Amino acid sequence: MQKAGIRTVNKWIPGIVWIISSTALGAAAVLCLAASSDRLTEIASWIGASMLISGGANVWLYFYCLKDSTEGKWLFADGLTATLLSVFPLFNEMILPAVIPFFFCVWDLFSGVLRVIESTEKRRAGKNGWKWPFSIGLIELITGVTALLKPVEEALTMHIVVGLVFLIQAVAFLFLAVSVLKNHKGDRNRD
């Protein structure tokens, strides 16, 4: 039996995986916020690893249990992008500090665009639960664009900008986890 593209036996798995992703991204946010701007290149591999975890999680979830869902293709695109972009901070030892905020802000922008598109598709299909992803997508778009502005980067410093990007991504994954687990609990109560 399938419901909303997620196999009923495995409905809780995306929530658990997204909690792990949220934790990894939240840890990267704390690491960035605690570091100084000149140490950002030193921790680039750690923040790249958190991107790899979150991106890989979405790719794995797509193939494991979300392939038939409407949201699956957007999560796959977001996961594939994050996974591919994680290669830059993970393996590039010649990272210029000025490039790091730009790189992560573009990732935030792309992720925001995908969330907005996904939520508008949900809305058009008449499904519930499109407002929060839409709001988070807008926040990602606004913060991504704002953080790319030179005066903002100089006022907040690079490590704060990157930390905020990761914090917003962590909140987005936490929201996904809570919404899936909440829906799974509601489905169990109806049975």
Short mmCIF file of N, CA and C in Angstrom, two decimals:
data_model
loop_
_atom_site.label_atom_id
_atom_site.label_comp_id
_atom_site.label_asym_id
_atom_site.label_seq_id
_atom_site.Cartn_x
_atom_site.Cartn_y
_atom_site.Cartn_z
N MET A 1 0.84 -1.18 0.00
CA MET A 1 0.00 0.00 0.00
C MET A 1 0.89 1.25 0.00
N GLN A 2 0.62 2.17 -0.91
CA GLN A 2 1.38 3.40 -0.95
C GLN A 2 0.47 4.58 -0.68
N LYS A 3 1.02 5.55 0.00
CA LYS A 3 0.26 6.75 0.30
C LYS A 3 1.20 7.93 0.16
N ALA A 4 0.86 8.88 -0.71
CA ALA A 4 1.66 10.08 -0.95
C ALA A 4 3.07 9.76 -1.41
N GLY A 5 3.26 8.61 -2.08
CA GLY A 5 4.55 8.29 -2.65
C GLY A 5 5.55 7.70 -1.67
N ILE A 6 5.19 7.56 -0.41
CA ILE A 6 6.10 7.00 0.57
C ILE A 6 5.55 5.65 0.98
N ARG A 7 6.38 4.61 0.91
CA ARG A 7 5.92 3.30 1.34
C ARG A 7 5.51 3.37 2.80
N THR A 8 4.34 2.81 3.12
CA THR A 8 3.81 2.93 4.48
C THR A 8 4.74 2.32 5.52
N VAL A 9 5.39 1.24 5.21
CA VAL A 9 6.28 0.60 6.16
C VAL A 9 7.44 1.53 6.53
N ASN A 10 7.85 2.36 5.59
CA ASN A 10 9.05 3.17 5.79
C ASN A 10 8.75 4.65 6.00
N LYS A 11 7.55 5.00 6.40
CA LYS A 11 7.18 6.42 6.50
C LYS A 11 8.02 7.18 7.52
N TRP A 12 8.49 6.55 8.53
CA TRP A 12 9.26 7.23 9.57
C TRP A 12 10.71 7.43 9.18
N ILE A 13 11.22 6.68 8.22
CA ILE A 13 12.64 6.74 7.85
C ILE A 13 13.05 8.13 7.36
N PRO A 14 12.28 8.80 6.46
CA PRO A 14 12.71 10.15 6.06
C PRO A 14 12.85 11.11 7.24
N GLY A 15 11.93 11.03 8.20
CA GLY A 15 12.01 11.91 9.37
C GLY A 15 13.29 11.70 10.16
N ILE A 16 13.64 10.45 10.38
CA ILE A 16 14.86 10.13 11.13
C ILE A 16 16.10 10.60 10.36
N VAL A 17 16.13 10.33 9.06
CA VAL A 17 17.27 10.74 8.23
C VAL A 17 17.39 12.26 8.20
N TRP A 18 16.26 12.97 8.11
CA TRP A 18 16.32 14.44 8.08
C TRP A 18 16.72 15.01 9.43
N ILE A 19 16.41 14.33 10.52
CA ILE A 19 16.89 14.78 11.84
C ILE A 19 18.42 14.66 11.88
N ILE A 20 18.96 13.58 11.34
CA ILE A 20 20.41 13.41 11.28
C ILE A 20 21.03 14.51 10.42
N SER A 21 20.41 14.80 9.27
CA SER A 21 20.91 15.88 8.40
C SER A 21 20.85 17.22 9.11
N SER A 22 19.75 17.48 9.79
CA SER A 22 19.59 18.73 10.52
C SER A 22 20.65 18.86 11.60
N THR A 23 20.95 17.78 12.27
CA THR A 23 21.97 17.78 13.31
C THR A 23 23.35 18.09 12.72
N ALA A 24 23.67 17.47 11.59
CA ALA A 24 24.97 17.71 10.94
C ALA A 24 25.08 19.16 10.49
N LEU A 25 24.02 19.69 9.89
CA LEU A 25 24.03 21.08 9.43
C LEU A 25 24.06 22.06 10.62
N GLY A 26 23.33 21.72 11.68
CA GLY A 26 23.35 22.55 12.89
C GLY A 26 24.73 22.57 13.53
N ALA A 27 25.41 21.42 13.54
CA ALA A 27 26.78 21.36 14.08
C ALA A 27 27.72 22.22 13.24
N ALA A 28 27.53 22.19 11.92
CA ALA A 28 28.35 23.03 11.03
C ALA A 28 28.07 24.50 11.30
N ALA A 29 26.81 24.84 11.56
CA ALA A 29 26.45 26.23 11.87
C ALA A 29 27.14 26.69 13.15
N VAL A 30 27.10 25.87 14.17
CA VAL A 30 27.75 26.20 15.45
C VAL A 30 29.26 26.34 15.25
N LEU A 31 29.84 25.42 14.47
CA LEU A 31 31.27 25.47 14.19
C LEU A 31 31.64 26.78 13.49
N CYS A 32 30.83 27.18 12.51
CA CYS A 32 31.09 28.43 11.78
C CYS A 32 30.93 29.64 12.69
N LEU A 33 29.87 29.65 13.48
CA LEU A 33 29.61 30.79 14.35
C LEU A 33 30.67 30.91 15.45
N ALA A 34 31.23 29.78 15.87
CA ALA A 34 32.25 29.79 16.92
C ALA A 34 33.64 30.12 16.38
N ALA A 35 33.85 29.89 15.10
CA ALA A 35 35.16 30.15 14.49
C ALA A 35 35.27 31.62 14.13
N SER A 36 36.47 32.02 13.80
CA SER A 36 36.66 33.38 13.29
C SER A 36 36.72 33.30 11.76
N SER A 37 36.58 34.44 11.11
CA SER A 37 36.57 34.47 9.64
C SER A 37 37.85 33.90 9.04
N ASP A 38 38.98 34.14 9.69
CA ASP A 38 40.23 33.64 9.13
C ASP A 38 40.40 32.13 9.34
N ARG A 39 39.59 31.52 10.17
CA ARG A 39 39.65 30.06 10.38
C ARG A 39 38.66 29.31 9.49
N LEU A 40 37.89 30.03 8.70
CA LEU A 40 36.88 29.39 7.86
C LEU A 40 37.50 28.39 6.89
N THR A 41 38.64 28.70 6.33
CA THR A 41 39.28 27.75 5.41
C THR A 41 39.74 26.50 6.14
N GLU A 42 40.08 26.62 7.41
CA GLU A 42 40.50 25.46 8.19
C GLU A 42 39.35 24.50 8.47
N ILE A 43 38.14 25.03 8.62
CA ILE A 43 36.99 24.18 8.93
C ILE A 43 36.15 23.86 7.69
N ALA A 44 36.64 24.25 6.52
CA ALA A 44 35.89 24.03 5.28
C ALA A 44 35.57 22.56 5.05
N SER A 45 36.51 21.67 5.39
CA SER A 45 36.23 20.24 5.17
C SER A 45 35.12 19.75 6.10
N TRP A 46 35.03 20.29 7.31
CA TRP A 46 33.97 19.89 8.23
C TRP A 46 32.60 20.38 7.75
N ILE A 47 32.55 21.61 7.26
CA ILE A 47 31.26 22.10 6.79
C ILE A 47 30.90 21.44 5.45
N GLY A 48 31.92 21.09 4.66
CA GLY A 48 31.67 20.33 3.43
C GLY A 48 31.12 18.95 3.74
N ALA A 49 31.62 18.33 4.82
CA ALA A 49 31.12 17.01 5.22
C ALA A 49 29.65 17.08 5.62
N SER A 50 29.24 18.16 6.27
CA SER A 50 27.83 18.29 6.65
C SER A 50 26.95 18.46 5.40
N MET A 51 27.48 19.17 4.40
CA MET A 51 26.76 19.27 3.12
C MET A 51 26.63 17.91 2.46
N LEU A 52 27.71 17.15 2.49
CA LEU A 52 27.70 15.81 1.88
C LEU A 52 26.69 14.91 2.59
N ILE A 53 26.62 14.99 3.90
CA ILE A 53 25.66 14.19 4.67
C ILE A 53 24.23 14.56 4.29
N SER A 54 23.93 15.86 4.30
CA SER A 54 22.56 16.28 4.00
C SER A 54 22.19 16.01 2.54
N GLY A 55 23.10 16.28 1.63
CA GLY A 55 22.83 16.02 0.21
C GLY A 55 22.70 14.53 -0.07
N GLY A 56 23.63 13.77 0.48
CA GLY A 56 23.58 12.31 0.30
C GLY A 56 22.33 11.72 0.90
N ALA A 57 21.86 12.27 2.01
CA ALA A 57 20.63 11.78 2.65
C ALA A 57 19.43 11.97 1.72
N ASN A 58 19.34 13.13 1.09
CA ASN A 58 18.21 13.37 0.17
C ASN A 58 18.29 12.47 -1.06
N VAL A 59 19.48 12.27 -1.59
CA VAL A 59 19.63 11.37 -2.75
C VAL A 59 19.24 9.95 -2.35
N TRP A 60 19.72 9.49 -1.20
CA TRP A 60 19.40 8.14 -0.74
C TRP A 60 17.90 8.00 -0.50
N LEU A 61 17.29 9.00 0.15
CA LEU A 61 15.84 8.94 0.41
C LEU A 61 15.05 8.91 -0.90
N TYR A 62 15.50 9.64 -1.89
CA TYR A 62 14.80 9.63 -3.17
C TYR A 62 14.76 8.21 -3.72
N PHE A 63 15.89 7.54 -3.77
CA PHE A 63 15.91 6.19 -4.34
C PHE A 63 15.29 5.15 -3.41
N TYR A 64 15.35 5.39 -2.10
CA TYR A 64 14.84 4.41 -1.16
C TYR A 64 13.32 4.47 -1.00
N CYS A 65 12.75 5.66 -0.84
CA CYS A 65 11.32 5.68 -0.55
C CYS A 65 10.55 6.90 -1.07
N LEU A 66 11.19 7.84 -1.74
CA LEU A 66 10.46 9.03 -2.18
C LEU A 66 10.40 9.18 -3.69
N LYS A 67 10.83 8.17 -4.41
CA LYS A 67 10.89 8.25 -5.86
C LYS A 67 9.52 8.52 -6.50
N ASP A 68 8.47 7.99 -5.93
CA ASP A 68 7.14 8.12 -6.51
C ASP A 68 6.37 9.34 -6.00
N SER A 69 6.97 10.10 -5.09
CA SER A 69 6.26 11.25 -4.54
C SER A 69 6.50 12.49 -5.39
N THR A 70 5.58 13.43 -5.30
CA THR A 70 5.70 14.70 -6.01
C THR A 70 6.94 15.45 -5.53
N GLU A 71 7.17 15.42 -4.22
CA GLU A 71 8.27 16.17 -3.63
C GLU A 71 9.62 15.51 -3.89
N GLY A 72 9.61 14.24 -4.24
CA GLY A 72 10.84 13.48 -4.40
C GLY A 72 11.81 14.08 -5.40
N LYS A 73 11.29 14.53 -6.54
CA LYS A 73 12.21 15.04 -7.57
C LYS A 73 12.90 16.33 -7.12
N TRP A 74 12.22 17.16 -6.33
CA TRP A 74 12.84 18.38 -5.86
C TRP A 74 13.86 18.10 -4.76
N LEU A 75 13.55 17.14 -3.91
CA LEU A 75 14.52 16.73 -2.89
C LEU A 75 15.74 16.09 -3.54
N PHE A 76 15.51 15.32 -4.59
CA PHE A 76 16.61 14.70 -5.32
C PHE A 76 17.51 15.78 -5.93
N ALA A 77 16.90 16.80 -6.55
CA ALA A 77 17.68 17.89 -7.15
C ALA A 77 18.47 18.63 -6.08
N ASP A 78 17.84 18.91 -4.95
CA ASP A 78 18.52 19.60 -3.85
C ASP A 78 19.65 18.73 -3.30
N GLY A 79 19.38 17.45 -3.13
CA GLY A 79 20.39 16.53 -2.60
C GLY A 79 21.56 16.36 -3.54
N LEU A 80 21.27 16.22 -4.81
CA LEU A 80 22.34 16.06 -5.80
C LEU A 80 23.21 17.31 -5.86
N THR A 81 22.57 18.47 -5.83
CA THR A 81 23.32 19.73 -5.84
C THR A 81 24.22 19.85 -4.61
N ALA A 82 23.66 19.60 -3.43
CA ALA A 82 24.45 19.70 -2.20
C ALA A 82 25.59 18.69 -2.20
N THR A 83 25.33 17.48 -2.69
CA THR A 83 26.37 16.45 -2.73
C THR A 83 27.50 16.87 -3.67
N LEU A 84 27.14 17.34 -4.86
CA LEU A 84 28.17 17.77 -5.81
C LEU A 84 28.92 19.00 -5.32
N LEU A 85 28.20 19.95 -4.72
CA LEU A 85 28.86 21.15 -4.22
C LEU A 85 29.74 20.87 -3.00
N SER A 86 29.46 19.79 -2.27
CA SER A 86 30.27 19.47 -1.09
C SER A 86 31.70 19.10 -1.47
N VAL A 87 31.91 18.71 -2.72
CA VAL A 87 33.25 18.34 -3.18
C VAL A 87 34.19 19.55 -3.08
N PHE A 88 33.68 20.74 -3.37
CA PHE A 88 34.51 21.95 -3.34
C PHE A 88 35.13 22.19 -1.96
N PRO A 89 34.34 22.30 -0.89
CA PRO A 89 34.99 22.54 0.41
C PRO A 89 35.69 21.31 0.98
N LEU A 90 35.27 20.11 0.56
CA LEU A 90 35.89 18.90 1.09
C LEU A 90 37.31 18.68 0.56
N PHE A 91 37.50 18.89 -0.72
CA PHE A 91 38.76 18.48 -1.34
C PHE A 91 39.59 19.61 -1.93
N ASN A 92 39.12 20.82 -1.88
CA ASN A 92 39.86 21.93 -2.45
C ASN A 92 40.66 22.62 -1.34
N GLU A 93 41.95 22.39 -1.31
CA GLU A 93 42.78 22.98 -0.27
C GLU A 93 43.24 24.39 -0.61
N MET A 94 42.88 24.87 -1.77
CA MET A 94 43.29 26.20 -2.20
C MET A 94 42.10 27.17 -2.14
N ILE A 95 41.25 27.02 -1.15
CA ILE A 95 40.06 27.83 -1.03
C ILE A 95 40.44 29.25 -0.59
N LEU A 96 39.94 30.22 -1.30
CA LEU A 96 40.14 31.61 -0.90
C LEU A 96 39.04 31.97 0.10
N PRO A 97 39.38 32.59 1.21
CA PRO A 97 38.37 32.92 2.22
C PRO A 97 37.20 33.76 1.68
N ALA A 98 37.46 34.64 0.74
CA ALA A 98 36.40 35.49 0.20
C ALA A 98 35.39 34.71 -0.63
N VAL A 99 35.77 33.53 -1.13
CA VAL A 99 34.88 32.73 -1.98
C VAL A 99 33.89 31.92 -1.14
N ILE A 100 34.26 31.60 0.07
CA ILE A 100 33.45 30.70 0.91
C ILE A 100 32.03 31.22 1.13
N PRO A 101 31.82 32.46 1.58
CA PRO A 101 30.43 32.92 1.77
C PRO A 101 29.64 32.92 0.47
N PHE A 102 30.28 33.32 -0.62
CA PHE A 102 29.61 33.33 -1.92
C PHE A 102 29.14 31.93 -2.29
N PHE A 103 30.00 30.96 -2.12
CA PHE A 103 29.70 29.57 -2.44
C PHE A 103 28.49 29.05 -1.66
N PHE A 104 28.50 29.27 -0.35
CA PHE A 104 27.41 28.75 0.48
C PHE A 104 26.12 29.54 0.31
N CYS A 105 26.23 30.82 0.02
CA CYS A 105 25.03 31.63 -0.23
C CYS A 105 24.34 31.22 -1.53
N VAL A 106 25.12 30.87 -2.53
CA VAL A 106 24.55 30.38 -3.79
C VAL A 106 23.85 29.05 -3.54
N TRP A 107 24.44 28.19 -2.72
CA TRP A 107 23.80 26.92 -2.36
C TRP A 107 22.46 27.20 -1.66
N ASP A 108 22.46 28.17 -0.75
CA ASP A 108 21.23 28.55 -0.04
C ASP A 108 20.17 29.07 -1.02
N LEU A 109 20.59 29.88 -1.96
CA LEU A 109 19.67 30.40 -2.99
C LEU A 109 19.06 29.27 -3.80
N PHE A 110 19.88 28.37 -4.26
CA PHE A 110 19.40 27.25 -5.08
C PHE A 110 18.42 26.39 -4.29
N SER A 111 18.77 26.12 -3.04
CA SER A 111 17.89 25.33 -2.18
C SER A 111 16.56 26.04 -1.97
N GLY A 112 16.60 27.36 -1.79
CA GLY A 112 15.38 28.14 -1.62
C GLY A 112 14.50 28.10 -2.85
N VAL A 113 15.11 28.21 -4.03
CA VAL A 113 14.35 28.13 -5.28
C VAL A 113 13.64 26.78 -5.38
N LEU A 114 14.35 25.70 -5.06
CA LEU A 114 13.74 24.37 -5.14
C LEU A 114 12.59 24.21 -4.15
N ARG A 115 12.75 24.74 -2.94
CA ARG A 115 11.66 24.63 -1.95
C ARG A 115 10.43 25.43 -2.38
N VAL A 116 10.64 26.60 -2.95
CA VAL A 116 9.52 27.41 -3.42
C VAL A 116 8.81 26.69 -4.57
N ILE A 117 9.55 26.13 -5.50
CA ILE A 117 8.95 25.40 -6.62
C ILE A 117 8.18 24.19 -6.12
N GLU A 118 8.80 23.44 -5.21
CA GLU A 118 8.13 22.25 -4.65
C GLU A 118 6.83 22.62 -3.96
N SER A 119 6.85 23.68 -3.16
CA SER A 119 5.64 24.05 -2.42
C SER A 119 4.56 24.60 -3.34
N THR A 120 4.93 25.31 -4.40
CA THR A 120 3.90 25.78 -5.33
C THR A 120 3.29 24.62 -6.10
N GLU A 121 4.09 23.59 -6.39
CA GLU A 121 3.52 22.39 -7.01
C GLU A 121 2.54 21.69 -6.07
N LYS A 122 2.91 21.62 -4.80
CA LYS A 122 2.01 21.02 -3.80
C LYS A 122 0.71 21.79 -3.72
N ARG A 123 0.82 23.11 -3.73
CA ARG A 123 -0.36 23.96 -3.64
C ARG A 123 -1.25 23.75 -4.86
N ARG A 124 -0.66 23.73 -6.04
CA ARG A 124 -1.44 23.51 -7.27
C ARG A 124 -2.13 22.15 -7.28
N ALA A 125 -1.48 21.16 -6.67
CA ALA A 125 -2.05 19.82 -6.61
C ALA A 125 -3.11 19.70 -5.51
N GLY A 126 -3.30 20.78 -4.74
CA GLY A 126 -4.31 20.77 -3.69
C GLY A 126 -3.88 20.05 -2.43
N LYS A 127 -2.57 19.85 -2.25
CA LYS A 127 -2.07 19.16 -1.06
C LYS A 127 -1.85 20.14 0.07
N ASN A 128 -1.97 19.64 1.28
CA ASN A 128 -1.68 20.45 2.47
C ASN A 128 -0.18 20.46 2.72
N GLY A 129 0.25 21.33 3.58
CA GLY A 129 1.64 21.37 3.99
C GLY A 129 2.57 22.09 3.04
N TRP A 130 2.04 23.01 2.25
CA TRP A 130 2.90 23.73 1.31
C TRP A 130 3.37 25.06 1.88
N LYS A 131 2.69 25.58 2.92
CA LYS A 131 3.01 26.92 3.42
C LYS A 131 4.37 27.01 4.11
N TRP A 132 4.70 26.03 4.95
CA TRP A 132 5.98 26.08 5.65
C TRP A 132 7.16 25.91 4.69
N PRO A 133 7.14 24.94 3.79
CA PRO A 133 8.27 24.86 2.84
C PRO A 133 8.39 26.13 1.99
N PHE A 134 7.24 26.73 1.63
CA PHE A 134 7.27 27.97 0.87
C PHE A 134 7.92 29.08 1.68
N SER A 135 7.54 29.18 2.96
CA SER A 135 8.11 30.21 3.83
C SER A 135 9.62 30.01 4.02
N ILE A 136 10.02 28.77 4.26
CA ILE A 136 11.44 28.47 4.44
C ILE A 136 12.21 28.76 3.15
N GLY A 137 11.62 28.41 2.01
CA GLY A 137 12.25 28.72 0.72
C GLY A 137 12.43 30.21 0.52
N LEU A 138 11.41 30.99 0.88
CA LEU A 138 11.53 32.44 0.78
C LEU A 138 12.61 32.98 1.71
N ILE A 139 12.67 32.45 2.91
CA ILE A 139 13.72 32.87 3.85
C ILE A 139 15.10 32.55 3.28
N GLU A 140 15.24 31.35 2.69
CA GLU A 140 16.52 30.99 2.07
C GLU A 140 16.87 31.92 0.92
N LEU A 141 15.88 32.25 0.11
CA LEU A 141 16.12 33.18 -1.00
C LEU A 141 16.54 34.56 -0.50
N ILE A 142 15.81 35.08 0.47
CA ILE A 142 16.10 36.41 0.99
C ILE A 142 17.47 36.45 1.67
N THR A 143 17.75 35.47 2.52
CA THR A 143 19.04 35.46 3.21
C THR A 143 20.19 35.21 2.23
N GLY A 144 19.96 34.36 1.24
CA GLY A 144 21.01 34.11 0.24
C GLY A 144 21.37 35.35 -0.53
N VAL A 145 20.35 36.08 -0.98
CA VAL A 145 20.59 37.32 -1.73
C VAL A 145 21.20 38.38 -0.82
N THR A 146 20.66 38.54 0.36
CA THR A 146 21.14 39.54 1.30
C THR A 146 22.60 39.28 1.69
N ALA A 147 22.92 38.02 1.96
CA ALA A 147 24.27 37.67 2.38
C ALA A 147 25.29 37.86 1.26
N LEU A 148 24.84 37.87 0.03
CA LEU A 148 25.76 38.09 -1.10
C LEU A 148 26.14 39.56 -1.26
N LEU A 149 25.42 40.44 -0.59
CA LEU A 149 25.73 41.87 -0.68
C LEU A 149 26.97 42.18 0.15
N LYS A 150 27.89 42.87 -0.43
CA LYS A 150 29.18 43.16 0.23
C LYS A 150 29.01 43.87 1.58
N PRO A 151 28.14 44.88 1.70
CA PRO A 151 28.01 45.54 3.02
C PRO A 151 27.53 44.58 4.11
N VAL A 152 26.66 43.65 3.76
CA VAL A 152 26.17 42.68 4.75
C VAL A 152 27.30 41.76 5.18
N GLU A 153 28.06 41.28 4.19
CA GLU A 153 29.18 40.38 4.50
C GLU A 153 30.20 41.08 5.40
N GLU A 154 30.47 42.34 5.11
CA GLU A 154 31.44 43.08 5.93
C GLU A 154 30.89 43.37 7.33
N ALA A 155 29.60 43.64 7.42
CA ALA A 155 29.00 43.94 8.73
C ALA A 155 28.93 42.69 9.61
N LEU A 156 28.59 41.57 9.03
CA LEU A 156 28.42 40.34 9.81
C LEU A 156 29.68 39.49 9.89
N THR A 157 30.61 39.69 9.05
CA THR A 157 31.82 38.89 8.84
C THR A 157 31.46 37.54 8.20
N MET A 158 32.44 36.97 7.55
CA MET A 158 32.22 35.77 6.73
C MET A 158 31.72 34.58 7.53
N HIS A 159 32.30 34.34 8.70
CA HIS A 159 31.90 33.15 9.46
C HIS A 159 30.46 33.25 9.96
N ILE A 160 29.99 34.44 10.25
CA ILE A 160 28.59 34.62 10.68
C ILE A 160 27.65 34.37 9.49
N VAL A 161 28.00 34.87 8.32
CA VAL A 161 27.19 34.67 7.12
C VAL A 161 27.06 33.18 6.81
N VAL A 162 28.18 32.48 6.80
CA VAL A 162 28.16 31.03 6.51
C VAL A 162 27.42 30.29 7.62
N GLY A 163 27.64 30.67 8.87
CA GLY A 163 26.93 30.03 9.98
C GLY A 163 25.42 30.19 9.87
N LEU A 164 24.97 31.38 9.48
CA LEU A 164 23.53 31.62 9.31
C LEU A 164 22.96 30.79 8.16
N VAL A 165 23.72 30.65 7.08
CA VAL A 165 23.27 29.80 5.96
C VAL A 165 23.07 28.38 6.44
N PHE A 166 24.02 27.85 7.19
CA PHE A 166 23.90 26.48 7.68
C PHE A 166 22.79 26.35 8.72
N LEU A 167 22.59 27.37 9.52
CA LEU A 167 21.50 27.34 10.50
C LEU A 167 20.15 27.30 9.80
N ILE A 168 19.97 28.08 8.76
CA ILE A 168 18.72 28.07 8.00
C ILE A 168 18.50 26.71 7.34
N GLN A 169 19.55 26.14 6.79
CA GLN A 169 19.44 24.81 6.18
C GLN A 169 19.07 23.76 7.25
N ALA A 170 19.66 23.87 8.44
CA ALA A 170 19.35 22.93 9.52
C ALA A 170 17.88 23.03 9.92
N VAL A 171 17.38 24.25 10.01
CA VAL A 171 15.96 24.46 10.36
C VAL A 171 15.07 23.87 9.26
N ALA A 172 15.45 24.05 8.00
CA ALA A 172 14.66 23.50 6.90
C ALA A 172 14.57 21.98 6.99
N PHE A 173 15.68 21.32 7.28
CA PHE A 173 15.67 19.86 7.41
C PHE A 173 14.89 19.42 8.64
N LEU A 174 15.01 20.18 9.72
CA LEU A 174 14.25 19.86 10.92
C LEU A 174 12.75 19.96 10.65
N PHE A 175 12.34 21.00 9.91
CA PHE A 175 10.94 21.13 9.55
C PHE A 175 10.48 19.91 8.75
N LEU A 176 11.27 19.50 7.75
CA LEU A 176 10.91 18.32 6.95
C LEU A 176 10.71 17.11 7.86
N ALA A 177 11.64 16.92 8.79
CA ALA A 177 11.56 15.77 9.69
C ALA A 177 10.31 15.82 10.55
N VAL A 178 10.04 16.97 11.15
CA VAL A 178 8.88 17.09 12.04
C VAL A 178 7.58 16.88 11.26
N SER A 179 7.50 17.46 10.06
CA SER A 179 6.25 17.32 9.30
C SER A 179 6.01 15.86 8.88
N VAL A 180 7.05 15.15 8.49
CA VAL A 180 6.89 13.74 8.11
C VAL A 180 6.53 12.90 9.33
N LEU A 181 7.22 13.11 10.44
CA LEU A 181 6.95 12.31 11.64
C LEU A 181 5.56 12.64 12.20
N LYS A 182 5.15 13.89 12.13
CA LYS A 182 3.82 14.29 12.59
C LYS A 182 2.74 13.63 11.73
N ASN A 183 2.93 13.66 10.41
CA ASN A 183 1.97 13.01 9.51
C ASN A 183 1.93 11.51 9.73
N HIS A 184 3.09 10.89 10.01
CA HIS A 184 3.12 9.45 10.26
C HIS A 184 2.37 9.11 11.54
N LYS A 185 2.55 9.94 12.56
CA LYS A 185 1.83 9.72 13.83
C LYS A 185 0.32 9.86 13.61
N GLY A 186 -0.09 10.86 12.83
CA GLY A 186 -1.50 11.07 12.53
C GLY A 186 -2.09 9.91 11.74
N ASP A 187 -1.32 9.35 10.80
CA ASP A 187 -1.78 8.20 10.04
C ASP A 187 -1.96 6.98 10.93
N ARG A 188 -1.03 6.80 11.90
CA ARG A 188 -1.14 5.68 12.81
C ARG A 188 -2.38 5.80 13.69
N ASN A 189 -2.70 7.02 14.12
CA ASN A 189 -3.87 7.23 14.97
C ASN A 189 -5.17 6.98 14.22
N ARG A 190 -5.17 7.19 12.88
CA ARG A 190 -6.37 6.95 12.08
C ARG A 190 -6.60 5.47 11.84
N ASP A 191 -5.54 4.65 11.89
CA ASP A 191 -5.68 3.21 11.61
C ASP A 191 -6.42 2.48 12.68
#
